[in-house]
Short mmCIF file of C-alpha atoms in Angstrom, two decimals:
data_model
loop_
_atom_site.label_atom_id
_atom_site.label_comp_id
_atom_site.label_asym_id
_atom_site.label_seq_id
_atom_site.Cartn_x
_atom_site.Cartn_y
_atom_site.Cartn_z
CA MET A 27 6.19 -34.17 8.64
CA SER A 28 6.56 -34.64 12.43
CA MET A 29 7.77 -38.25 11.88
CA TYR A 30 10.61 -36.97 9.76
CA ILE A 31 11.53 -34.39 12.41
CA ARG A 32 11.57 -37.02 15.19
CA LEU A 33 13.77 -39.31 13.11
CA ARG A 34 16.27 -36.59 12.31
CA THR A 35 16.33 -35.41 15.95
CA ALA A 36 16.93 -38.93 17.22
CA ILE A 37 19.85 -39.50 14.85
CA VAL A 38 21.44 -36.16 15.86
CA ILE A 39 21.10 -36.98 19.58
CA GLY A 40 22.60 -40.43 19.05
CA THR A 41 25.55 -39.06 17.19
CA LEU A 42 26.25 -36.45 19.84
CA ALA A 43 26.07 -39.10 22.52
CA ALA A 44 28.61 -41.27 20.77
CA LEU A 45 31.01 -38.35 20.53
CA ILE A 46 30.58 -37.19 24.11
CA GLY A 47 30.58 -40.62 25.76
CA GLY A 48 30.80 -40.83 29.56
CA GLY A 49 27.52 -39.80 31.19
CA MET A 50 25.82 -39.82 27.85
CA ALA A 51 26.88 -43.35 27.04
CA SER A 52 23.35 -44.61 27.70
CA ILE A 53 22.22 -42.61 24.65
CA SER A 54 24.32 -43.82 21.77
CA ALA A 55 24.07 -43.98 18.04
CA SER A 56 23.33 -47.74 18.34
CA ALA A 57 20.26 -46.91 20.45
CA VAL A 58 18.57 -45.54 17.34
CA ARG A 59 18.74 -47.75 14.29
CA LEU A 60 16.86 -47.15 11.08
CA THR A 61 15.99 -50.86 11.03
CA ASP A 62 14.13 -50.46 14.32
CA LEU A 63 11.78 -47.84 12.92
CA PRO A 64 8.63 -48.59 10.97
CA ASN A 65 8.69 -47.91 7.28
CA LEU A 66 7.93 -44.30 6.70
CA PRO A 67 5.72 -43.12 3.85
CA PRO A 68 7.38 -40.95 1.24
CA ALA A 69 7.17 -37.20 1.77
CA PRO A 70 4.05 -35.84 0.07
CA THR A 71 4.75 -33.87 -3.08
CA ASP A 72 1.24 -33.10 -4.24
CA LEU A 73 0.02 -30.84 -1.42
CA PRO A 74 -1.91 -27.84 -2.67
CA SER A 75 -0.23 -24.48 -2.29
CA ALA A 76 -1.42 -22.31 0.56
CA PRO A 77 -3.91 -19.66 -0.48
CA VAL A 78 -2.15 -16.43 -1.35
CA ALA A 79 -3.90 -13.08 -1.40
CA PRO A 80 -3.53 -11.28 -4.75
CA ALA A 81 -0.53 -8.98 -4.61
CA ALA A 82 -1.02 -5.29 -5.14
CA PRO A 83 0.30 -4.32 -8.59
CA ALA A 84 3.71 -2.71 -8.37
CA VAL A 85 4.13 0.90 -9.36
CA GLY A 86 6.97 0.95 -11.84
CA ALA A 87 7.39 -0.95 -15.08
CA ALA A 88 3.74 -2.06 -15.03
CA ALA A 89 2.52 1.48 -14.63
CA VAL A 90 1.36 3.37 -17.74
CA GLY A 91 3.20 6.57 -16.72
CA ALA A 92 6.02 7.59 -14.43
CA VAL A 93 5.39 7.64 -10.68
CA THR A 94 8.37 9.27 -9.00
CA THR A 95 7.65 8.12 -5.45
CA SER A 96 9.48 4.80 -5.00
CA GLU A 97 7.61 3.52 -1.91
CA LEU A 98 3.83 3.80 -1.85
CA ASP A 99 1.05 2.06 0.06
CA PHE A 100 -1.69 0.35 -1.95
CA VAL A 101 -5.21 0.99 -0.61
CA PRO A 102 -7.89 -1.21 -2.17
CA VAL A 103 -11.42 0.08 -2.61
CA ALA A 104 -14.63 -1.71 -3.57
CA PRO A 105 -14.82 -1.54 -7.39
CA CYS A 106 -16.38 1.84 -8.14
CA ARG A 107 -17.31 3.55 -11.41
CA VAL A 108 -15.63 6.83 -12.26
CA VAL A 109 -16.38 7.05 -15.98
CA ASP A 110 -19.18 5.70 -18.25
CA THR A 111 -19.39 7.46 -21.60
CA ARG A 112 -22.73 5.72 -22.33
CA ALA A 113 -24.26 7.77 -19.49
CA ALA A 114 -22.44 11.04 -20.13
CA GLY A 115 -19.96 12.45 -22.60
CA GLY A 116 -20.59 10.05 -25.48
CA LYS A 117 -18.11 8.00 -27.40
CA PHE A 118 -14.45 8.89 -27.59
CA ALA A 119 -13.87 9.92 -31.22
CA SER A 120 -10.70 8.88 -33.01
CA GLY A 121 -7.88 11.14 -31.82
CA ALA A 122 -9.94 12.54 -28.94
CA SER A 123 -8.28 13.34 -25.62
CA ARG A 124 -10.13 13.97 -22.38
CA ALA A 125 -9.14 14.86 -18.82
CA LEU A 126 -11.15 12.74 -16.39
CA PHE A 127 -11.63 12.89 -12.61
CA VAL A 128 -10.58 9.83 -10.59
CA GLY A 129 -9.56 11.42 -7.27
CA GLY A 130 -11.52 13.87 -5.16
CA THR A 131 -15.29 14.34 -4.80
CA VAL A 132 -16.34 16.54 -7.69
CA GLY A 133 -16.75 16.26 -11.48
CA PHE A 134 -17.90 12.64 -11.69
CA LEU A 135 -21.55 13.00 -12.79
CA GLY A 136 -20.48 14.88 -15.92
CA GLN A 137 -18.43 11.86 -17.01
CA GLY A 138 -20.97 9.17 -16.06
CA GLY A 139 -19.31 8.27 -12.75
CA THR A 140 -20.47 7.84 -9.15
CA GLY A 141 -21.82 11.07 -7.71
CA ASN A 142 -19.22 12.04 -5.11
CA GLY A 143 -16.39 9.93 -6.41
CA CYS A 144 -14.94 6.66 -5.17
CA GLY A 145 -12.97 7.70 -2.10
CA VAL A 146 -9.68 8.28 -3.88
CA PRO A 147 -7.95 11.18 -2.04
CA LEU A 148 -6.26 14.00 -3.91
CA ALA A 149 -3.01 12.95 -2.21
CA ALA A 150 -3.01 9.65 -4.12
CA LYS A 151 -0.14 9.25 -6.59
CA ALA A 152 -1.64 6.61 -8.87
CA VAL A 153 -4.75 4.47 -9.34
CA ALA A 154 -5.44 0.84 -10.30
CA LEU A 155 -8.11 0.95 -13.00
CA SER A 156 -10.27 -1.35 -15.06
CA ILE A 157 -10.90 0.21 -18.49
CA THR A 158 -13.46 -1.45 -20.77
CA THR A 159 -14.28 -0.50 -24.36
CA GLY A 160 -17.66 -1.02 -26.05
CA GLU A 161 -19.33 -0.50 -29.45
CA ALA A 162 -16.02 0.34 -31.06
CA THR A 163 -16.13 1.23 -34.79
CA GLY A 164 -12.81 -0.45 -35.41
CA ALA A 165 -9.49 -1.45 -33.88
CA GLY A 166 -7.73 1.11 -31.72
CA ARG A 167 -5.90 1.75 -28.51
CA ILE A 168 -6.10 3.87 -25.35
CA VAL A 169 -3.19 5.89 -23.90
CA ALA A 170 -3.47 6.97 -20.26
CA TRP A 171 -1.34 9.28 -18.08
CA ALA A 172 -1.59 11.90 -15.36
CA ASP A 173 -3.31 15.05 -16.62
CA GLY A 174 -0.72 17.80 -17.13
CA ALA A 175 2.19 15.39 -17.49
CA SER A 176 3.94 14.28 -20.68
CA GLN A 177 2.18 11.68 -22.79
CA PRO A 178 3.88 8.27 -22.48
CA ASN A 179 4.67 5.94 -25.37
CA SER A 180 2.96 2.99 -23.65
CA THR A 181 -0.60 1.74 -24.33
CA ALA A 182 -3.10 1.18 -21.52
CA LEU A 183 -5.50 -0.90 -23.65
CA SER A 184 -5.76 -2.16 -27.23
CA TYR A 185 -9.22 -3.00 -28.56
CA LEU A 186 -11.03 -4.49 -31.52
CA SER A 187 -14.36 -3.68 -33.19
CA SER A 188 -15.96 -6.92 -32.04
CA GLY A 189 -17.16 -7.22 -28.47
CA SER A 190 -15.65 -5.41 -25.48
CA MET A 191 -12.04 -5.38 -24.31
CA THR A 192 -10.80 -4.75 -20.75
CA GLY A 193 -7.40 -3.67 -19.46
CA ASN A 194 -6.14 -3.13 -15.92
CA PRO A 195 -3.50 -0.39 -16.06
CA ILE A 196 -1.96 1.54 -13.18
CA VAL A 197 -2.21 5.22 -14.06
CA PRO A 198 -0.52 8.12 -12.26
CA LEU A 199 -2.75 10.93 -10.97
CA SER A 200 -2.31 14.65 -11.23
CA THR A 201 -2.40 16.74 -8.04
CA THR A 202 -6.00 17.61 -8.95
CA GLY A 203 -6.99 13.94 -9.09
CA LYS A 204 -7.18 13.69 -12.86
CA ILE A 205 -5.97 11.35 -15.57
CA ARG A 206 -5.88 12.05 -19.28
CA LEU A 207 -6.93 9.53 -21.97
CA LEU A 208 -6.16 9.58 -25.65
CA ASN A 209 -8.16 7.39 -28.04
CA VAL A 210 -6.27 6.34 -31.21
CA LYS A 211 -7.72 5.19 -34.58
CA ALA A 212 -11.41 4.41 -33.87
CA ALA A 213 -14.40 5.60 -31.89
CA THR A 214 -15.46 3.73 -28.76
CA HIS A 215 -17.38 3.97 -25.51
CA LEU A 216 -15.33 3.66 -22.31
CA VAL A 217 -16.30 2.40 -18.87
CA ILE A 218 -13.70 2.96 -16.12
CA ASP A 219 -13.78 1.50 -12.60
CA VAL A 220 -11.25 2.11 -9.88
CA ALA A 221 -10.06 -0.80 -7.69
CA GLY A 222 -7.56 0.99 -5.48
CA TYR A 223 -5.01 3.74 -5.21
CA TYR A 224 -1.36 4.22 -4.31
CA ILE A 225 -0.43 6.81 -1.70
CA ALA A 226 2.61 7.84 0.32
CA PRO A 227 2.63 6.46 3.86
CA MET A 228 1.75 8.82 6.70
CA VAL A 229 5.09 9.26 8.43
CA ALA A 230 7.08 12.31 9.53
CA THR A 231 9.99 13.25 11.78
CA ILE A 232 9.22 16.28 13.92
CA GLY A 233 11.89 18.40 15.59
CA SER A 234 11.74 19.30 19.26
CA ASN A 235 10.77 22.85 18.27
CA GLY A 236 7.86 21.63 16.09
CA SER A 237 9.65 21.86 12.73
CA ILE A 238 9.05 19.19 10.07
CA GLN A 239 12.44 17.63 9.60
CA SER A 240 11.29 15.03 7.07
CA SER A 241 7.94 13.86 5.78
CA SER A 242 6.28 11.67 3.14
CA GLY A 243 4.27 14.74 2.14
CA ARG A 244 1.14 13.91 4.10
CA VAL A 245 1.73 16.31 7.00
CA LEU A 246 0.12 19.74 6.52
CA SER A 247 1.36 21.51 9.64
CA VAL A 248 2.71 21.14 13.18
CA ASN A 249 1.65 23.32 16.13
CA HIS A 250 4.11 23.21 19.06
CA ALA A 251 1.48 24.18 21.63
CA GLY A 252 3.76 24.07 24.66
CA THR A 253 6.51 22.06 26.28
CA GLY A 254 6.06 18.47 25.23
CA ALA A 255 2.83 19.18 23.32
CA TYR A 256 2.57 18.87 19.53
CA PHE A 257 -0.49 18.93 17.23
CA VAL A 258 0.33 17.35 13.85
CA SER A 259 -2.15 17.93 11.05
CA PHE A 260 -2.48 15.41 8.19
CA ASP A 261 -4.21 15.63 4.79
CA ARG A 262 -7.14 13.35 5.68
CA PRO A 263 -9.40 12.43 8.58
CA LEU A 264 -7.74 9.85 10.87
CA THR A 265 -10.73 8.40 12.69
CA GLY A 266 -10.08 4.71 13.21
CA CYS A 267 -6.32 5.09 12.60
CA ALA A 268 -3.55 4.26 15.12
CA ALA A 269 -0.73 6.71 15.77
CA THR A 270 2.72 5.96 17.18
CA ALA A 271 5.26 8.58 18.24
CA GLN A 272 8.78 7.19 18.65
CA VAL A 273 11.56 9.21 20.27
CA SER A 274 15.26 8.59 19.59
CA ALA A 275 17.06 5.68 21.27
CA TYR A 276 19.02 8.21 23.37
CA ALA A 277 15.84 9.88 24.61
CA PHE A 278 14.22 6.52 25.25
CA ALA A 279 17.20 5.45 27.36
CA GLU A 280 16.71 8.64 29.41
CA GLY A 281 13.14 7.53 30.16
CA VAL A 282 11.28 9.80 27.71
CA THR A 283 7.83 8.42 26.91
CA SER A 284 5.19 9.42 24.36
CA ARG A 285 1.38 9.49 24.20
CA THR A 286 -0.81 10.10 21.14
CA ARG A 287 -4.49 10.87 20.59
CA VAL A 288 -6.40 11.06 17.32
CA ASP A 289 -8.61 14.10 16.89
CA GLY A 290 -10.06 14.36 13.41
CA SER A 291 -7.18 15.00 11.04
CA LEU A 292 -4.92 15.94 13.99
CA ILE A 293 -2.60 13.83 16.09
CA ASP A 294 -2.06 15.15 19.61
CA VAL A 295 1.40 14.06 20.72
CA ARG A 296 2.64 14.46 24.32
CA LEU A 297 6.18 13.75 25.49
CA ASP A 298 7.15 13.27 29.15
CA ASN A 299 10.53 12.77 30.84
CA ILE A 300 11.34 10.14 33.44
CA SER A 301 9.85 12.41 36.15
CA HIS A 302 6.54 12.54 34.20
CA ASN A 303 7.04 16.19 33.32
CA PRO A 304 6.56 17.52 29.77
CA THR A 305 9.71 17.67 27.70
CA ASP A 306 10.62 18.72 24.15
CA ARG A 307 12.33 16.08 21.95
CA ASP A 308 12.57 15.06 18.35
CA PHE A 309 10.21 12.21 17.43
CA THR A 310 9.01 10.18 14.45
CA LEU A 311 5.27 9.93 13.97
CA MET A 312 3.73 6.99 12.11
CA ILE A 313 0.05 6.50 11.26
CA LEU A 314 -1.58 3.17 10.40
CA CYS A 315 -5.16 3.11 9.12
#
């Protein structure tokens, strides 16, 4: 590829020299002739594509139910079992509907899942699941949606009586971390693993008086502890996360600076003016974990 770049660059330089003339006369278009260059191999067309990490499934048309938040972060987790009807609960009968835990830390043993759950927080809006049927008595289908919401018309998984079938739907979660499944037409065992969850980003705009002006819903409270001191509480532990507090362009031009410190689920934000004295200003807080 570098040979092509050199050739093109040389031709451009030669053309410019011919137009400018004068002091650039020594570099002219005639100084670079295609006949003076060695034959170049054809540009390769069979190079393999660069490796691309699998994209997180989009919440929207591919989702089994409606997720109202338009911009969510996908957080992958190591595949983890939340339901196994062979271990607890027994087969789904035809027409049976069950509410099942996916988020939180309780209720999993009673449905054959991992003891304390799979690390899906209750603040999650949706989950990426792997649903597998087994020992089905006939053909049927599974409908999945957030517990407490309206049943959708879509199907999460269709299955046959022979062998096992697996589907990978994105299913919205209720505020209690539950989904609801409906089994249609036949009886079958179900094994459900979670591969990740969708959650609103941790971002909020805090007023100079400590009020929450806007938030993605992850901020629980703000304590304006004194001039230039704010303690912002989030809905999860933040150990290992990075926090950034950004003041307005006007305040920044005045020399206002910010400092942040992570303390459990709290972010300690301090604002100082150009004289290094505490000052109250609006700021936007962003957390990256």
